Coordinates of C-alpha atoms and ligand atoms in Angstrom, one line a residue:
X900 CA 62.0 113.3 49.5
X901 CA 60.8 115.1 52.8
X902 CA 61.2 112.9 55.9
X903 CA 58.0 112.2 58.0
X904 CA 57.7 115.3 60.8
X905 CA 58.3 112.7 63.2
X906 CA 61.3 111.9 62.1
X907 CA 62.4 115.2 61.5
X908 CA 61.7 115.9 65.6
X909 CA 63.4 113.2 66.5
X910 CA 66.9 113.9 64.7
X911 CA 66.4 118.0 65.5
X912 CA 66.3 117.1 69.1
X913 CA 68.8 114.8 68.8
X914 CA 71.1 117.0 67.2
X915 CA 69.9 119.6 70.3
X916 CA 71.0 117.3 73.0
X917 CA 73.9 116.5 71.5
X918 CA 75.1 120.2 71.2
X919 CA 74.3 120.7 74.6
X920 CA 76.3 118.0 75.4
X921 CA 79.4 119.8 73.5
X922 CA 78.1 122.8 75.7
X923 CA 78.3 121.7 79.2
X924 CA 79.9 118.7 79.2
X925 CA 80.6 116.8 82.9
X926 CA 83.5 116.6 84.5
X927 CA 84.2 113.0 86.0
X928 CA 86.6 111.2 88.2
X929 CA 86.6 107.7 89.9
X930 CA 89.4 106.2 91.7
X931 CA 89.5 102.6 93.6
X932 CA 92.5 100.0 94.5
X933 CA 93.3 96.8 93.8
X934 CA 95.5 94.6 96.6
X935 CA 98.2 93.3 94.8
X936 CA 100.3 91.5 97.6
X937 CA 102.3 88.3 95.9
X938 CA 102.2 85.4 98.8
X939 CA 104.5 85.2 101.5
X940 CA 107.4 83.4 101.4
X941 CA 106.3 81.2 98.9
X942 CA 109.1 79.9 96.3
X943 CA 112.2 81.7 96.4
X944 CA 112.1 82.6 92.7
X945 CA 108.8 84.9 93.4
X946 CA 111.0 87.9 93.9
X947 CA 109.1 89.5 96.8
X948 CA 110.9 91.8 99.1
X949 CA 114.6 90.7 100.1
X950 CA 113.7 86.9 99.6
X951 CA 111.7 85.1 101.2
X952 CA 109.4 87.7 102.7
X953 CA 107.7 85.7 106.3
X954 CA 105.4 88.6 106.9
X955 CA 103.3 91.1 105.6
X956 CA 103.4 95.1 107.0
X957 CA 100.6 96.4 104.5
X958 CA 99.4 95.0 101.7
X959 CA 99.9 96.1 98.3
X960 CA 98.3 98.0 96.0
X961 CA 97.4 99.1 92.5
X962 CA 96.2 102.6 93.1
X963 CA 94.2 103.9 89.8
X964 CA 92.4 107.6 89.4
X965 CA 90.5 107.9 86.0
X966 CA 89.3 111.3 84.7
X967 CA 86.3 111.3 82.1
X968 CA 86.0 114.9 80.6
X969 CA 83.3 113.7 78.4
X970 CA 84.9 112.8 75.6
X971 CA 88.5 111.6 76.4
X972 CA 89.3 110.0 79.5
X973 CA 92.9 109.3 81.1
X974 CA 93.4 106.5 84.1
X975 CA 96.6 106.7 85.9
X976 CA 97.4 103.8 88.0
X977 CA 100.6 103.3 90.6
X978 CA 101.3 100.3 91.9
X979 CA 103.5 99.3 95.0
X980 CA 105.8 97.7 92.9
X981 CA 109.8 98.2 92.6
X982 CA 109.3 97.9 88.8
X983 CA 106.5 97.4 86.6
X984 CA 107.8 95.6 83.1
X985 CA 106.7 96.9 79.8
X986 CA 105.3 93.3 79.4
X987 CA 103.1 93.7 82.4
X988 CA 102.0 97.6 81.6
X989 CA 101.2 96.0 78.0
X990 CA 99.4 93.5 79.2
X991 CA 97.4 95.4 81.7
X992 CA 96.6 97.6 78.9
X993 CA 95.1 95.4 76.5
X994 CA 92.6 94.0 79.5
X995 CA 91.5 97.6 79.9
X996 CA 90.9 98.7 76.7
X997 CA 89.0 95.5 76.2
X998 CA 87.3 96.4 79.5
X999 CA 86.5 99.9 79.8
X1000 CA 87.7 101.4 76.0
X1001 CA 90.4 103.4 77.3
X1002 CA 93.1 103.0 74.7
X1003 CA 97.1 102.8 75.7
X1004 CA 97.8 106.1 74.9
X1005 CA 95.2 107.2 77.6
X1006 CA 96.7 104.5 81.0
X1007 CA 100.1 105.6 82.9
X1008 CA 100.9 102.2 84.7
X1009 CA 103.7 103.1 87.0
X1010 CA 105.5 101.3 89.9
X1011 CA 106.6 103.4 93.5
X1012 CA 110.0 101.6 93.2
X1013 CA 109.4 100.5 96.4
X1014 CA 112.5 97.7 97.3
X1015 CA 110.2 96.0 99.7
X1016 CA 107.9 95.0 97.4
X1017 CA 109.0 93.1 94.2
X1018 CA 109.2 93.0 90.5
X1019 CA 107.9 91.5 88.0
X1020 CA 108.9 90.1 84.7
X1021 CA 107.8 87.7 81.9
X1022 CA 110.8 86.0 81.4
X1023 CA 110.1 83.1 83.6
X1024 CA 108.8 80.3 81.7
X1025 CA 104.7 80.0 81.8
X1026 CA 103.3 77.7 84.2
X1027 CA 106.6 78.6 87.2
X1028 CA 105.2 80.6 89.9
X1029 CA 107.1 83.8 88.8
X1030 CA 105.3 83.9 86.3
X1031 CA 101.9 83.2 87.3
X1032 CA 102.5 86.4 89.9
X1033 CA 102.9 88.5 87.2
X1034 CA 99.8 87.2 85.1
X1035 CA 97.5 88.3 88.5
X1036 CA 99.4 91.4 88.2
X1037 CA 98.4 91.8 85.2
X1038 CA 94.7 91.0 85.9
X1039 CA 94.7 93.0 89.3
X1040 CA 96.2 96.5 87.5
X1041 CA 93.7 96.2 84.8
X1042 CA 91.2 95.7 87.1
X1043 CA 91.7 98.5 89.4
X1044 CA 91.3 100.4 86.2
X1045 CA 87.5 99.3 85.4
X1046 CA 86.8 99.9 89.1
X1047 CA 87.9 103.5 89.0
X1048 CA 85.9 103.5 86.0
X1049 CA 82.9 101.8 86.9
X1050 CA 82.9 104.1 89.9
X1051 CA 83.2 107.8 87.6
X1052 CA 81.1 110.5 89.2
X1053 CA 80.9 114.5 88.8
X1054 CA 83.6 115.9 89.8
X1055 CA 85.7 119.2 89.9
X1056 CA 89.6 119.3 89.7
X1057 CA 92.7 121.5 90.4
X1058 CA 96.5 121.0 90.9
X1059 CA 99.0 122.4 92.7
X1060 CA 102.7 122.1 93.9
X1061 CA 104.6 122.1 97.0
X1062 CA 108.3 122.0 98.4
X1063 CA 110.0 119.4 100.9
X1064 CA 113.4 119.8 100.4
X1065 CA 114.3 118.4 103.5
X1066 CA 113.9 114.8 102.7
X1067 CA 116.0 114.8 99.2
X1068 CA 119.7 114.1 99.0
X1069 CA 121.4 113.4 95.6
X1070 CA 123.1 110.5 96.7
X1071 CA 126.4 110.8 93.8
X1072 CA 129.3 112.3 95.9
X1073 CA 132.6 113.9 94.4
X1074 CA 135.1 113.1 97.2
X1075 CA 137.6 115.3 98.9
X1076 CA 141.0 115.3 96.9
X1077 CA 143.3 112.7 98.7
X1078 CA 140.2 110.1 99.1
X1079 CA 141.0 106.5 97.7
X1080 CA 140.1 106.0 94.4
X1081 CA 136.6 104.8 93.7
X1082 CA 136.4 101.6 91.5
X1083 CA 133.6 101.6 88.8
X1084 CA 131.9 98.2 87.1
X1085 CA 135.2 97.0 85.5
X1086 CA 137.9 98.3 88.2
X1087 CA 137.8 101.8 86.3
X1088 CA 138.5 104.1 88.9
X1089 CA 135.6 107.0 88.6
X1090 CA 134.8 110.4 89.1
X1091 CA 131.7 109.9 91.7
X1092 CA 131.1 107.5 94.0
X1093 CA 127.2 106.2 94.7
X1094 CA 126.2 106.2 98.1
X1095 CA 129.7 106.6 100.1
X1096 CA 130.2 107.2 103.9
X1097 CA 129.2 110.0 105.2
X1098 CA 133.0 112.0 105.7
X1099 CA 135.1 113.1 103.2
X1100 CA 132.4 114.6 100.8
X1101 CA 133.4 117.1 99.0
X1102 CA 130.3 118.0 96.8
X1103 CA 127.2 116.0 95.4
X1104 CA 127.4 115.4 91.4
X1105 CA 123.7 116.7 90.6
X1106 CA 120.8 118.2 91.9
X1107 CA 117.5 117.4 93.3
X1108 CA 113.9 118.1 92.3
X1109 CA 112.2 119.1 95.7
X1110 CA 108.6 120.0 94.5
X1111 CA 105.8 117.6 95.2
X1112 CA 103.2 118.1 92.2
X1113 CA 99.8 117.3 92.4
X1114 CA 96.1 116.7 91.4
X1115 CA 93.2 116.5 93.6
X1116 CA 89.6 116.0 92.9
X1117 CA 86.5 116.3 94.7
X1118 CA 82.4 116.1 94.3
X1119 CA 80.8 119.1 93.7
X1120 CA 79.7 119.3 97.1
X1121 CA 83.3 119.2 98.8
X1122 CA 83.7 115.2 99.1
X1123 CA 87.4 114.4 98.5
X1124 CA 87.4 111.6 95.9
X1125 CA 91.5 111.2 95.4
X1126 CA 94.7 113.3 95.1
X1127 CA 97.9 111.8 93.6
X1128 CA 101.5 113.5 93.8
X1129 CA 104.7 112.6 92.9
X1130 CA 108.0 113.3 94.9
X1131 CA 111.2 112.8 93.2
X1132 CA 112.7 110.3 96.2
X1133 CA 113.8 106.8 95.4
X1134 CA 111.9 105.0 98.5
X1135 CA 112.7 105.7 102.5
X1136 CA 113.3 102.2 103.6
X1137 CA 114.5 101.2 107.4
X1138 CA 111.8 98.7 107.3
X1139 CA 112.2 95.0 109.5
X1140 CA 113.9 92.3 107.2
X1141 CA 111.7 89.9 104.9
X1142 CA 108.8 92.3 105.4
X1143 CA 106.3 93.2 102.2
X1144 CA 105.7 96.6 102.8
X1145 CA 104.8 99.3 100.2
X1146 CA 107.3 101.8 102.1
X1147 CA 106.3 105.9 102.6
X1148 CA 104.1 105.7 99.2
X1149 CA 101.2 103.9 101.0
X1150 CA 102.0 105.7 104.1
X1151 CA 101.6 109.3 102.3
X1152 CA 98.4 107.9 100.1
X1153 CA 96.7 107.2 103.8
X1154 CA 98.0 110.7 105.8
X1155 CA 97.1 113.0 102.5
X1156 CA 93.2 111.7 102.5
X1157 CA 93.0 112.0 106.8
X1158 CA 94.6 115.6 106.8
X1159 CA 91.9 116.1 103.7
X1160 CA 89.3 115.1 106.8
X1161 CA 87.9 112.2 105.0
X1162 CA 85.4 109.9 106.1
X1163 CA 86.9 106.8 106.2
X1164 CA 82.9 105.2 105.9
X1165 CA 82.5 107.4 102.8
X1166 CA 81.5 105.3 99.5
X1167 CA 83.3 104.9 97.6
X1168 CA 86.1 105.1 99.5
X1169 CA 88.7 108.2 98.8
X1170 CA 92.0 106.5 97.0
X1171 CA 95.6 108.3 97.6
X1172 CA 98.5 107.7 95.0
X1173 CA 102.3 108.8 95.1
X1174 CA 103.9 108.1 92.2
X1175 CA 107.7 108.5 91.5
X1176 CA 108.9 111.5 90.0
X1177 CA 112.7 111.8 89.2
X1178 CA 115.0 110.5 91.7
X1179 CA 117.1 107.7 90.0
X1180 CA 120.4 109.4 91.7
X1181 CA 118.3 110.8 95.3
X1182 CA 117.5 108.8 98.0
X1183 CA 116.7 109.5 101.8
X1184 CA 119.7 109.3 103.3
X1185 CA 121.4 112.8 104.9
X1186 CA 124.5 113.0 103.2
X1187 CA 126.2 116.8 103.7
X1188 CA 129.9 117.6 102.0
X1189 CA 132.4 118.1 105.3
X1190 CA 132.1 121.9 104.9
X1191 CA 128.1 122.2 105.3
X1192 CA 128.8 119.2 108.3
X1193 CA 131.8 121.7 110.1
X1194 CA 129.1 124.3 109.5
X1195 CA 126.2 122.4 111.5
X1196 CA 128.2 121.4 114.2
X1197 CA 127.3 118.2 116.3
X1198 CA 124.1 116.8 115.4
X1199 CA 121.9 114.3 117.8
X1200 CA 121.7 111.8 115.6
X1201 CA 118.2 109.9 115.9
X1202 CA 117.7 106.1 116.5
X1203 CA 114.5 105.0 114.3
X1204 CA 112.3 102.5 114.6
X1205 CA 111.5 100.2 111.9
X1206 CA 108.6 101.8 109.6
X1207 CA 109.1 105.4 111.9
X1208 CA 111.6 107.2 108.9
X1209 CA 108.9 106.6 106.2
X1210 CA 105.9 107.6 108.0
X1211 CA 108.0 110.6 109.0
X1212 CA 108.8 111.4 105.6
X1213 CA 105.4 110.2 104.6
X1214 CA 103.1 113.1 107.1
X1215 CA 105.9 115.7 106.1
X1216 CA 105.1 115.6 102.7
X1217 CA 101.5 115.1 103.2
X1218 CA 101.4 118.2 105.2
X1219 CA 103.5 120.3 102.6
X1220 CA 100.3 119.1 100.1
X1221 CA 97.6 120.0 102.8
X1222 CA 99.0 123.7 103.3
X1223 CA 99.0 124.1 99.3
X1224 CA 95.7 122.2 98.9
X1225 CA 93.8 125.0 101.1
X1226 CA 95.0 127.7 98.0
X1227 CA 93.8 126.1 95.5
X1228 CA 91.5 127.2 92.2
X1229 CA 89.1 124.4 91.3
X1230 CA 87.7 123.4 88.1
X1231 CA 84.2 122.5 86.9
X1232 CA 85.9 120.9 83.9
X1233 CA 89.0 120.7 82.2
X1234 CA 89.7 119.3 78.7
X1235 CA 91.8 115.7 78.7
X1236 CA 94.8 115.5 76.1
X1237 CA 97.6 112.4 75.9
X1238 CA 100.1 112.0 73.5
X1239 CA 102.4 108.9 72.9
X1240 CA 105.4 108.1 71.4
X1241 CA 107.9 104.8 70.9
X1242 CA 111.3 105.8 70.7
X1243 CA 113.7 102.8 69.5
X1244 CA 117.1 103.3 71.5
X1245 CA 119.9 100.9 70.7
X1246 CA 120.9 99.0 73.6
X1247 CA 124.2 99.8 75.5
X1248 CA 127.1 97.6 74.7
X1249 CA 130.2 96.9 76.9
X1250 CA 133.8 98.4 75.8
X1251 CA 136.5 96.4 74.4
X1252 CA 138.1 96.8 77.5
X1253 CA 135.0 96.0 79.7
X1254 CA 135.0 92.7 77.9
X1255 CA 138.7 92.2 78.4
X1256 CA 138.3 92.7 82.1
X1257 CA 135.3 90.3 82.6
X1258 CA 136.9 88.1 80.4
X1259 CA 140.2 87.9 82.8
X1260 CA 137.5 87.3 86.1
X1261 CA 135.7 84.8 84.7
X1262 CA 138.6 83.2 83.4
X1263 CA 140.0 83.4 87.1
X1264 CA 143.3 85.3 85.4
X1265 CA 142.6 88.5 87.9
X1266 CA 140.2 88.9 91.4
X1267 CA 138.1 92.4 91.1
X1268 CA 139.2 95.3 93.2
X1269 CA 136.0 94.8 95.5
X1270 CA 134.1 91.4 95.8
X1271 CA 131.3 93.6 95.6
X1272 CA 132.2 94.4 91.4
X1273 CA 132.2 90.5 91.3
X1274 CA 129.1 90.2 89.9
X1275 CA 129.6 92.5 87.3
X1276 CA 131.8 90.3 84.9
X1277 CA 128.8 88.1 84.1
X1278 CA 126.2 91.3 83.3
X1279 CA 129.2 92.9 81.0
X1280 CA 129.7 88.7 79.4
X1281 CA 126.0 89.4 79.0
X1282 CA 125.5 92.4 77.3
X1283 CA 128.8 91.5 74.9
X1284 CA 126.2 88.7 74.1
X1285 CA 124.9 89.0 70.1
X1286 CA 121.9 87.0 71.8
X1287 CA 121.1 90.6 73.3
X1288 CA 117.7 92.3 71.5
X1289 CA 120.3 95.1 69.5
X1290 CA 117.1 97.7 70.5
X1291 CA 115.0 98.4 73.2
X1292 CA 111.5 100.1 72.4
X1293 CA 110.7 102.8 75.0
X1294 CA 107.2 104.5 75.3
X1295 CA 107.2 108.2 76.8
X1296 CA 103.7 109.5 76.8
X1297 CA 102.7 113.4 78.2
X1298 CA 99.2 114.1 79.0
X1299 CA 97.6 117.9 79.8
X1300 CA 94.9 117.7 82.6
X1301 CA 94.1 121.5 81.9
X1302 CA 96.7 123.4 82.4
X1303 CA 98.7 120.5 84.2
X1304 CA 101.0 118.5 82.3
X1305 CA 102.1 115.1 83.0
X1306 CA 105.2 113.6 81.5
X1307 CA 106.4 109.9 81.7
X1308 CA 109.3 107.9 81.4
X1309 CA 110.1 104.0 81.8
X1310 CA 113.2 104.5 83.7
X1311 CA 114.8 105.3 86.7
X1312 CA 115.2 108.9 85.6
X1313 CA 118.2 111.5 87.0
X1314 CA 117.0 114.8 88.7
X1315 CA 118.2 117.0 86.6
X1316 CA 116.4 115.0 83.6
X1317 CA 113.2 115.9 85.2
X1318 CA 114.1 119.6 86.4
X1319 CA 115.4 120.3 82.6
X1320 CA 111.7 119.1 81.6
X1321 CA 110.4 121.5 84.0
X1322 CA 111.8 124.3 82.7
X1323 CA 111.2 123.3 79.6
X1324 CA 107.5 122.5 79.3
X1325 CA 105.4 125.2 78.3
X1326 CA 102.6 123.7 80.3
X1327 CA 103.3 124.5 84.1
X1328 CA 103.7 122.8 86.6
X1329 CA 104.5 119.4 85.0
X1330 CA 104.3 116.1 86.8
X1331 CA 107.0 113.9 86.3
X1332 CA 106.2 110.1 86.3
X1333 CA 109.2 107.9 86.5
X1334 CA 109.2 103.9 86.1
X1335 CA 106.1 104.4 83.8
X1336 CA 104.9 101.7 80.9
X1337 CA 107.6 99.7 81.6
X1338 CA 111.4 99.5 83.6
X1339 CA 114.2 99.7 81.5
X1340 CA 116.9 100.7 84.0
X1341 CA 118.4 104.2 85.1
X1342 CA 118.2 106.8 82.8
X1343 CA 121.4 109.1 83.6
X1344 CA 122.6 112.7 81.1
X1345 CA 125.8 111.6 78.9
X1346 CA 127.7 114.3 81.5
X1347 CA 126.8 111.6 84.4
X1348 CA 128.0 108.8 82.4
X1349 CA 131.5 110.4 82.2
X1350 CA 131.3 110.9 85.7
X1351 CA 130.9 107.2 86.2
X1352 CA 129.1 105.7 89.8
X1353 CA 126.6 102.7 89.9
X1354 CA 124.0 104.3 87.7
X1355 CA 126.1 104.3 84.8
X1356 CA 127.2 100.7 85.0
X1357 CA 126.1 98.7 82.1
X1358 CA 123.1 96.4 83.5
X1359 CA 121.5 98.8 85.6
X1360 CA 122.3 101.0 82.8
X1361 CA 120.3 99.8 79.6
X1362 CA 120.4 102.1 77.1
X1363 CA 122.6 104.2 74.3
X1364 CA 124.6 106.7 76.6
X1365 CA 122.6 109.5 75.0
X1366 CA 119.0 108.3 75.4
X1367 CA 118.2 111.4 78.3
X1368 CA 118.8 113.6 75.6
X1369 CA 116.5 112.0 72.9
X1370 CA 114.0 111.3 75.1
X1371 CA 113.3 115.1 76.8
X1372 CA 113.6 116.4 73.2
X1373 CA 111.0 114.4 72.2
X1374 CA 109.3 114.7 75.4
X1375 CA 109.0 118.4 74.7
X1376 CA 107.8 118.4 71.7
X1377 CA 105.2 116.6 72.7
X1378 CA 104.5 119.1 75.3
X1379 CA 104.3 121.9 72.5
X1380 CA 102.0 120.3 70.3
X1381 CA 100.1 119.8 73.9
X1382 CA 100.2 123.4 74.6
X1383 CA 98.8 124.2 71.2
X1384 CA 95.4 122.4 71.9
X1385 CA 92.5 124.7 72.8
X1386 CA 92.2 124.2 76.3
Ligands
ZN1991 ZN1 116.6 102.3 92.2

């Protein structure tokens, strides 16, 4: 049967616009923040900054950017968090997709690692107030999602990468020979030592990533609309006690969008991130092996302020992005692309002899080396425990933004995890994401383990000792089947 002509118009010109659509198809970005602050000084089981926090520096924040490219769309949100639990990324999640159809695969839900901020778990019971802060977490990530969203406007796009290697320092130091033993989790003596003094150093156990990747999007007429980056440095820190503050992240996010010269009336209002790359073993603090410190000679050695290292380190970086921004090659559109995986790791169990030795504390039989290992017995009792989950599920997800990739990892992951990704990819540059869908610990390479320091320890250390290796394997792979998409 021949349809009506009318008919026959309508679905031709559908079938036009929609080709037209598959044509041209617009570009769109949207980015907004939710203030995530838990209360001050409220019960001391609401795990704020070091407990109880009695004031607040800045508030908090869930910092989201989605990107529409017309058919998929990909939200990545940081939040000033010290962790973010896979319970609380999962949650978050489900709100979203319910919300704004973005599914899983398609939401990066990362934490700064901020330590003046807080956690948050699931393991409190329901109903404590622990508990309840982690249910408006929930609510407040997913929301800053459907704002970003609801906010989605034309937009172009480019990326780019720039170097501070001044504010880096692998903080794993090989001592001088001669140096007093260093005593690991169970009174092993070990081959690095985490954080040490600042003499005797003979060389640093890895490496740092120094390279601040990025993304930046604007209107089509010039109007900044948000750029995130990610810097491989724990946190900066030297911040007044029982303060919530959401440390040089915050501080970078603000700097970034005034060296961009934006209009702080503009509407909606621009939205910087800084999410964590890999720096489970660097932190901020200037550690130099005696050698390179004979070779500097005497240093002035600068008295901060509280809050004055972070901003420091928060305008250097920003200004390292600003130089690079000015070169960069912008994009009317780019095609979205996310992969995710769940890789089942099998959790780390103690030694015989680790169990011996926190057997013999707890049983008062012998006093640990340093009071400081004290606590240790009970986490190594705990992990012995055949109450333990035997497996911990871990999502890694990679995304291409273009040419840009984006990988992400639930851990406090080791340099020279994320540099050996780096080189890897065959999508370049690649932004790393650490502490992303969920916080399962430091994520050191089997070589480290031998090496021993407080990374390795089990507790802070979660996983089978050869996780690093399964996970960039899989992690590029991903990235190949990536590259393989018609951009
Ligand atoms: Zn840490």
């Amino acid at each position: 049967m021949t349809p009506p002509p009318t008919l026959l118009v309508i679905s031709l010109s559908l079938a036009f616009t929609s080709l037209c659509a598959a044509e041209s198809p617009v570009f769109r970005a949207g980015a907004a923040t939710s203030n995530i602050t838990p209360p001050i000084g409220a019960d001391p089981r609401i795990r704020t900054s070091r407990p109880p926090a009695t004031h607040v520096h800045d508030e908090l924040h869930a910092r989201c950017l989605v990107l529409d490219d017309g058919q998929a769309k990909l939200a990545l949100v940081v939040c000033d968090m010290r962790h973010i639990s896979a319970e609380v990324a999962a949650g978050a999640k489900k709100i979203i997709e319910q919300m704004t159809g973005i599914p899983p695969q398609c939401v990066v839900i990362s934490a700064t690692h901020s330590h003046t901020t807080g956690g948050a778990k699931l393991e409190e019971r329901e109903g404590e107030p622990y508990y309840d802060f982690s249910a408006y977490l929930t609510r407040r990530i997913a929301e800053s999602v459907l704002r970003a969203h609801n906010q989605l406007e034309p937009a172009q796009i480019a990326w780019g990468t720039a170097e501070e290697p001044t504010q880096v320092f692998n903080r794993r130091w090989f001592l001088k020979p001669g140096s007093p033993p260093v005593y690991g989790a169970h009174d092993n003596v070990e081959l690095v030592d985490t954080n040490p003094g600042y003499k005797g150093l003979l060389k640093p156990a890895g490496p740092v990533d120094p390279q601040i990747t990025f993304i930046s999007v604007r209107s089509p007429s010039g109007k900044p609309i948000s750029l995130m980056a990610s810097y491989g440095l724990h946190y900066v820190g030297g911040i007044t006690d029982n303060t919530i503050s959401a440390d040089y992240f915050a501080m970078f996010a603000d700097r970034v969008g005034e060296l961009l010269g934006v209009d702080r009336h503009q509407d909606p209002p621009f939205v910087g991130l800084m999410a964590n790359g890999t720096s489970g073993d660097v932190n901020n603090l200037e550690r130099y092996s005696d050698e390179e410190l004979a070779k500097r000679g005497p240093q002035p050695k600068k008295k901060y302020q509280p809050f004055e290292k972070a901003r420091e380190v928060a305008n250097l970086c920003a200004e390292k992005v600003l130089a690079a921004h000015q070169k960069l090659v912008w994009h009317d559109h780019v095609k979205l692309t996310s992969l995710q995986r769940t890789l089942t790791f099998e959790r780390r169990y103690p030694t015989k002899e680790e169990v011996a030795w926190a057997e013999s504390v707890k049983a008062r039989r012998i006093k640990p080396m340093s009071t400081s290992r004290y606590s240790t017995y009970s986490t190594v009792l705990a992990f012995a425990s055949p109450d333990m989950p035997p497996t911990i599920d871990v999502i890694v997800q990679t995304h291409r933004i273009g040419d840009l990739a984006v990988a992400t990892m639930p851990f406090e992951v080791f340099a020279e995890i994320g540099l050996e990704l780096k080189q890897r990819s065959p999508l370049k540059p690649l932004m790393n994401i650490s502490i992303a869908n969920g916080a399962h610990g430091y994520l050191p390479t089997p070589a480290q383990h031998k090496l021993g320091g407080y990374e390795t320890w089990i507790g802070v250390n979660k996983v089978q000792l050869d996780a690093s290796v399964k996970i960039v394997d899989a992690l590029v792979e991903m990235l190949g089947e990536l590259s393989k998409a018609k951009p």
